[in-house]
CSV table of C-alpha atoms in Angstrom, one decimal:
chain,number,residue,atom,x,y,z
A,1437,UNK,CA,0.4,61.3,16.7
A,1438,UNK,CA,-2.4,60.0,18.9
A,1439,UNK,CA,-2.2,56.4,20.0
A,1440,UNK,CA,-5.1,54.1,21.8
A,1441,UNK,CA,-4.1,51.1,23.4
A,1442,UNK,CA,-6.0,47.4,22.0
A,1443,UNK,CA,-6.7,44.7,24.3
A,1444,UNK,CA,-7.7,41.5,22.7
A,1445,UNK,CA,-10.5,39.6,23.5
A,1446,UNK,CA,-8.5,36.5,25.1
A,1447,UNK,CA,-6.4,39.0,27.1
A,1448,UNK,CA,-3.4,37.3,25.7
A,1449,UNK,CA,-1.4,40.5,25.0
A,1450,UNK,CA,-2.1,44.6,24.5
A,1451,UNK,CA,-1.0,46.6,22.0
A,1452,UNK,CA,-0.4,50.2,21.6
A,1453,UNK,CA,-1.8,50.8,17.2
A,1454,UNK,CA,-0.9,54.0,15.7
A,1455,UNK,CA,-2.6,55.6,12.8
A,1456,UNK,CA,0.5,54.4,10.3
A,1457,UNK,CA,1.4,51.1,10.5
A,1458,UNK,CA,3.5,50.7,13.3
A,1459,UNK,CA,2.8,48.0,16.1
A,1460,UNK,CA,4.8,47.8,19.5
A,1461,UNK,CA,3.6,45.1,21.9
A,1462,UNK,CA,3.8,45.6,25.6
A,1463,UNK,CA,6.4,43.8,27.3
A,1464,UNK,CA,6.2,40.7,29.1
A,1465,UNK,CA,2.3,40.0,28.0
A,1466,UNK,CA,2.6,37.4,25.3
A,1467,UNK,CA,2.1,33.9,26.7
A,1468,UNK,CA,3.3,30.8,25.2
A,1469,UNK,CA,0.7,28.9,23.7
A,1470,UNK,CA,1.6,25.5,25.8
A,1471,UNK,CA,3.3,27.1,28.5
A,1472,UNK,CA,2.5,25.0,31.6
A,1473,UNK,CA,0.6,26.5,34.2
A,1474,UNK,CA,0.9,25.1,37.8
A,1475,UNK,CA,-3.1,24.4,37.9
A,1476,UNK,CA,-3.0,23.0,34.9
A,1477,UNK,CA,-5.1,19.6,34.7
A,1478,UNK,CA,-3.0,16.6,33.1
A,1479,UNK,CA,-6.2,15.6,30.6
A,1480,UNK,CA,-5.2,19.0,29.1
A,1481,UNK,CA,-1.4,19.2,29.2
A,1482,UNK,CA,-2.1,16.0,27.2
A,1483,UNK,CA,-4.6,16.9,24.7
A,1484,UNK,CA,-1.8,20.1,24.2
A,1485,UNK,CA,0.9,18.2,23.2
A,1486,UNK,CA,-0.6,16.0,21.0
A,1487,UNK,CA,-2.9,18.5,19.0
A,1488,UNK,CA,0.0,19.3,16.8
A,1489,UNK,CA,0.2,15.3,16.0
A,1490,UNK,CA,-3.1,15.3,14.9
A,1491,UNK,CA,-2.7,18.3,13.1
A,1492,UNK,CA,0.2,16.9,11.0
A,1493,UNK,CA,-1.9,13.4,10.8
A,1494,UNK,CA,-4.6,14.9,9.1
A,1495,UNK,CA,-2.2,17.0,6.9
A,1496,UNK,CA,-1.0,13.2,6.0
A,1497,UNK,CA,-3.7,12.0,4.8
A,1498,UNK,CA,-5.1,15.0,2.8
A,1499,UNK,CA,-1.7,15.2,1.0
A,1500,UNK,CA,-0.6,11.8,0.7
A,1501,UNK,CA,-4.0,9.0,0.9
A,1502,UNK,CA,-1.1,6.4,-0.4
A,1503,UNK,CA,-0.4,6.0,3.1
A,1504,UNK,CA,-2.4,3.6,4.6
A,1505,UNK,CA,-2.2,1.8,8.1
A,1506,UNK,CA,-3.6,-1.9,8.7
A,1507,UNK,CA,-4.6,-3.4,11.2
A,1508,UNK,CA,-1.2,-4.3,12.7
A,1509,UNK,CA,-0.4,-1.0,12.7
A,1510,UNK,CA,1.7,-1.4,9.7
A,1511,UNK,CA,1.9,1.4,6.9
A,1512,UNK,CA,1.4,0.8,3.4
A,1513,UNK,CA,3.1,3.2,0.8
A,1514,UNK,CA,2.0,2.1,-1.8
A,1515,UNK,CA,-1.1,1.3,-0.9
A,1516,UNK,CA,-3.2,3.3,-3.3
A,1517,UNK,CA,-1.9,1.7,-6.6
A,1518,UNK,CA,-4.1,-0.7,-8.6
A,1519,UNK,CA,-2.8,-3.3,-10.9
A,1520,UNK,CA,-2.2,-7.2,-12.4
A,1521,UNK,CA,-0.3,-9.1,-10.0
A,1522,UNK,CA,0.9,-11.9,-11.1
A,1523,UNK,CA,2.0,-14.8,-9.1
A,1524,UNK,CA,4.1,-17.7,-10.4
A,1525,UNK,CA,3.8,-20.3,-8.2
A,1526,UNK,CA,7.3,-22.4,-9.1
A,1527,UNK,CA,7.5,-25.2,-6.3
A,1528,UNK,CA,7.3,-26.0,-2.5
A,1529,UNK,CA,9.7,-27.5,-0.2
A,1530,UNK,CA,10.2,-29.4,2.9
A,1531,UNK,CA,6.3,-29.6,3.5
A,1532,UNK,CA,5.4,-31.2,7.5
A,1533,UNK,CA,3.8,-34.2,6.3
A,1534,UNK,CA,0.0,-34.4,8.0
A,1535,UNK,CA,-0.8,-38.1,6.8
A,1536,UNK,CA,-0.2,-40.5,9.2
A,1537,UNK,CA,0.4,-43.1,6.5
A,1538,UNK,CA,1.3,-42.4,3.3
A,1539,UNK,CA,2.4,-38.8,2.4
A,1540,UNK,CA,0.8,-35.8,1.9
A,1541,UNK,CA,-1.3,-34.5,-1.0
A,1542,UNK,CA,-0.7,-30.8,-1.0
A,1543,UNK,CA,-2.4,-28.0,-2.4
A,1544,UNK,CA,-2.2,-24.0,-2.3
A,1545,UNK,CA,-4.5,-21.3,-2.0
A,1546,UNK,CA,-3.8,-17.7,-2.6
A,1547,UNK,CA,-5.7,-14.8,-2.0
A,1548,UNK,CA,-5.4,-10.7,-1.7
A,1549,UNK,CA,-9.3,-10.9,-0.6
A,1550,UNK,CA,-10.3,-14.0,1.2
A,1551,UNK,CA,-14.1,-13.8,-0.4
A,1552,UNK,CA,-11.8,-14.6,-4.0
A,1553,UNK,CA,-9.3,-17.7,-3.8
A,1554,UNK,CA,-7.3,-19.5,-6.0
A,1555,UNK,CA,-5.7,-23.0,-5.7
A,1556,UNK,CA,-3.0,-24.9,-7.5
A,1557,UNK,CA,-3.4,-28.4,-8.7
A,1558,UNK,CA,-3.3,-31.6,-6.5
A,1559,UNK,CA,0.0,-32.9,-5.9
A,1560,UNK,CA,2.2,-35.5,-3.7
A,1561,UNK,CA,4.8,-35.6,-2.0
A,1562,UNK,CA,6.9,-32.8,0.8
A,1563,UNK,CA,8.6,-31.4,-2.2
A,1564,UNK,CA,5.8,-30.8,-5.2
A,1565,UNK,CA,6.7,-28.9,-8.0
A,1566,UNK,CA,3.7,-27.0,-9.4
A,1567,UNK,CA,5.3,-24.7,-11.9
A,1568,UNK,CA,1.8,-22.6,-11.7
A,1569,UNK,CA,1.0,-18.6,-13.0
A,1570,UNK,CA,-2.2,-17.0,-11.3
A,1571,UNK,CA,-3.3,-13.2,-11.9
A,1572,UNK,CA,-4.7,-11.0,-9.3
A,1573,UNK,CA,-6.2,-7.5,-9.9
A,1574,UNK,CA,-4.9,-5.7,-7.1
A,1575,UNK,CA,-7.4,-2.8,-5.5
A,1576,UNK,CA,-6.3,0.2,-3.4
A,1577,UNK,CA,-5.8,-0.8,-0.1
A,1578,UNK,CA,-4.6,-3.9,-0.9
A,1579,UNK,CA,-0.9,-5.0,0.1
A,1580,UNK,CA,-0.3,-8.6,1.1
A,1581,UNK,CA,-0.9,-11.5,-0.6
A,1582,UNK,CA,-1.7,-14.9,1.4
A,1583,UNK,CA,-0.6,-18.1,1.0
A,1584,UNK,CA,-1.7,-21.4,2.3
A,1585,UNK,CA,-0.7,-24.7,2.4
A,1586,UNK,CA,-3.4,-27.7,2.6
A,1587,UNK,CA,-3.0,-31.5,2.7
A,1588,UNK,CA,-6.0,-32.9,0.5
A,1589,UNK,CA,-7.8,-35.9,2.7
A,1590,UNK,CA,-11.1,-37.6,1.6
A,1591,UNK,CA,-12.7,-36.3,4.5
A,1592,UNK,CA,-11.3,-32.9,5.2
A,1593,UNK,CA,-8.4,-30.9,4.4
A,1594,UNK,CA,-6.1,-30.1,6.7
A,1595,UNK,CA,-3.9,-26.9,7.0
A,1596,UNK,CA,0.2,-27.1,6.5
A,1597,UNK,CA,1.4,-23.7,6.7
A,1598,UNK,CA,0.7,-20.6,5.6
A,1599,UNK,CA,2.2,-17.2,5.4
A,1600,UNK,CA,1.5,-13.4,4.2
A,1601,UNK,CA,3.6,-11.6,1.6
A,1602,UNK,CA,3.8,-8.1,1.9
A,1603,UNK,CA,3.7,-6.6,-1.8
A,1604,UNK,CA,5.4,-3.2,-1.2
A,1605,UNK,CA,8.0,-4.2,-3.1
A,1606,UNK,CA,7.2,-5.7,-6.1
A,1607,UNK,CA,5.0,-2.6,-6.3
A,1608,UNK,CA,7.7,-0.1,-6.4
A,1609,UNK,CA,9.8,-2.2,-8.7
A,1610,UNK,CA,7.2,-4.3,-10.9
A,1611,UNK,CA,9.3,-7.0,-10.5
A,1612,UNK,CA,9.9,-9.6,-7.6
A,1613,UNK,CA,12.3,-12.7,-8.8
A,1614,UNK,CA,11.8,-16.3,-7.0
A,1615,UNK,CA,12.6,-16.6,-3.7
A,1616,UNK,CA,11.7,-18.6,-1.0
A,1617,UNK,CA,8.5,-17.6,1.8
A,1618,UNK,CA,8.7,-19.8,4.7
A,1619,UNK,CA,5.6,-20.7,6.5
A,1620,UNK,CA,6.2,-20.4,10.2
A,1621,UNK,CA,5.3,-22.7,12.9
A,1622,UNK,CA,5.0,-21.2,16.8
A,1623,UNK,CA,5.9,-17.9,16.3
A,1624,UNK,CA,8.6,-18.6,13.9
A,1625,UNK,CA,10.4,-21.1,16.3
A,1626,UNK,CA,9.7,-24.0,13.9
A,1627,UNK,CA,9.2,-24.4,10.4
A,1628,UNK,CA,6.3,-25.8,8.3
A,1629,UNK,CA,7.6,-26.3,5.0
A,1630,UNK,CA,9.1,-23.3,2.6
A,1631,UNK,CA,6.8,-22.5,-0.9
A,1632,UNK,CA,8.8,-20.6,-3.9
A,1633,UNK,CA,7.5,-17.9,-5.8
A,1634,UNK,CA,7.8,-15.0,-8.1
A,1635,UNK,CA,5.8,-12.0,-9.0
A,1636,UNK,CA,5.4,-9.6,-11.2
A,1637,UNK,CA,3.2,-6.2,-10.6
A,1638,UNK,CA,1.7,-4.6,-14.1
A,1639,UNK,CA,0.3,-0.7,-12.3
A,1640,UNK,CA,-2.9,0.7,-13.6
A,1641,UNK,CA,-3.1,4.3,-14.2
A,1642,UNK,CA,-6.6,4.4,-15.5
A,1643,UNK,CA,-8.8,7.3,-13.2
């Protein structure tokens, strides 16, 4: 049987191709496809070893678009559902007072968008009870829900605390019982003031 050798046209390895189909590669002229070469520039080792990352990036995203990366580099799972959230706003605690006589007259503001707040009632005091429900519709792309804590004044408001609430959770379970979200002061060094809530995630599953 009559053979004719193949050379292909990167020169990365000949081949000796019968007329059945049998294949026998020469020996010792396949190269590894990110074999190191002593001239090689570093701009391109780099680029070779992380092509496969992107590769498998873009194979993320194409198979799974619930993955979704903020700002802060962190990833949402669940990022991609839609939904009621709703928010039971049950009491704060321990609020830093920011009235130099008297006390305080806090009030909370929530938001998942900042263009679309709501806010609790006026109250008094470094421990209000507001015993308050508010409903958000959550969008895709949408995992944290703010909180903020302001002291009413006649002339302007000024801030407490505030915090963000990641909502991963209660949107794997539906459910997320009261518990306490403190509202961190220098990093988390300090305190100012602790709010208490509970939420409750209703998915929706229309196209």
């Amino acid at each position: 049987m009559q053979l004719r050798e193949y050379k292909s046209p990167t020169d990365s390895f000949s081949t000796s191709i019968s007329t059945s189909t049998s294949l026998t590669l020469a020996p010792n002229t396949i190269k590894r496809p990110f074999a190191i070469q002593p001239n090689m520039k570093f701009t391109t080792l780099v680029a070779a070893f992380l092509a496969p990352i992107a590769v498998l990036a873009a194979s993320l995203e194409s198979i799974a678009p619930e993955f979704k990366v903020d700002a802060e580099g962190h990833i949402g799972i669940f990022a991609g559902k839609k939904g009621q959230l709703y928010v039971k706003l049950n009491r704060a605690t321990n609020l830093r007072n920011k009235d130099w006589f008297g006390k305080s007259d806090p009030f909370v503001e929530m938001w998942l968008d900042k263009a679309y707040k709501q806010r609790s009632k006026d109250t008094k005091g470094q421990s209000p009870v507001f015993d308050e429900t508010f409903c958000f519709y959550l969008r895709p792309g949408q995992n944290k829900l703010y909180v903020r804590v302001v002291d009413l004044d006649t002339f302007r408001n000024d801030k407490i605390g505030d915090t963000s609430i990641p909502l991963d959770g209660v949107m794997t379970t539906g459910w997320s019982p009261s518990k306490d979200y403190n509202l961190p002061k220098w990093l988390g060094l300090r305190s100012d003031g602790v709010v208490n809530l509970q939420m409750q995630f209703v998915e929706d599953k229309s196209p």
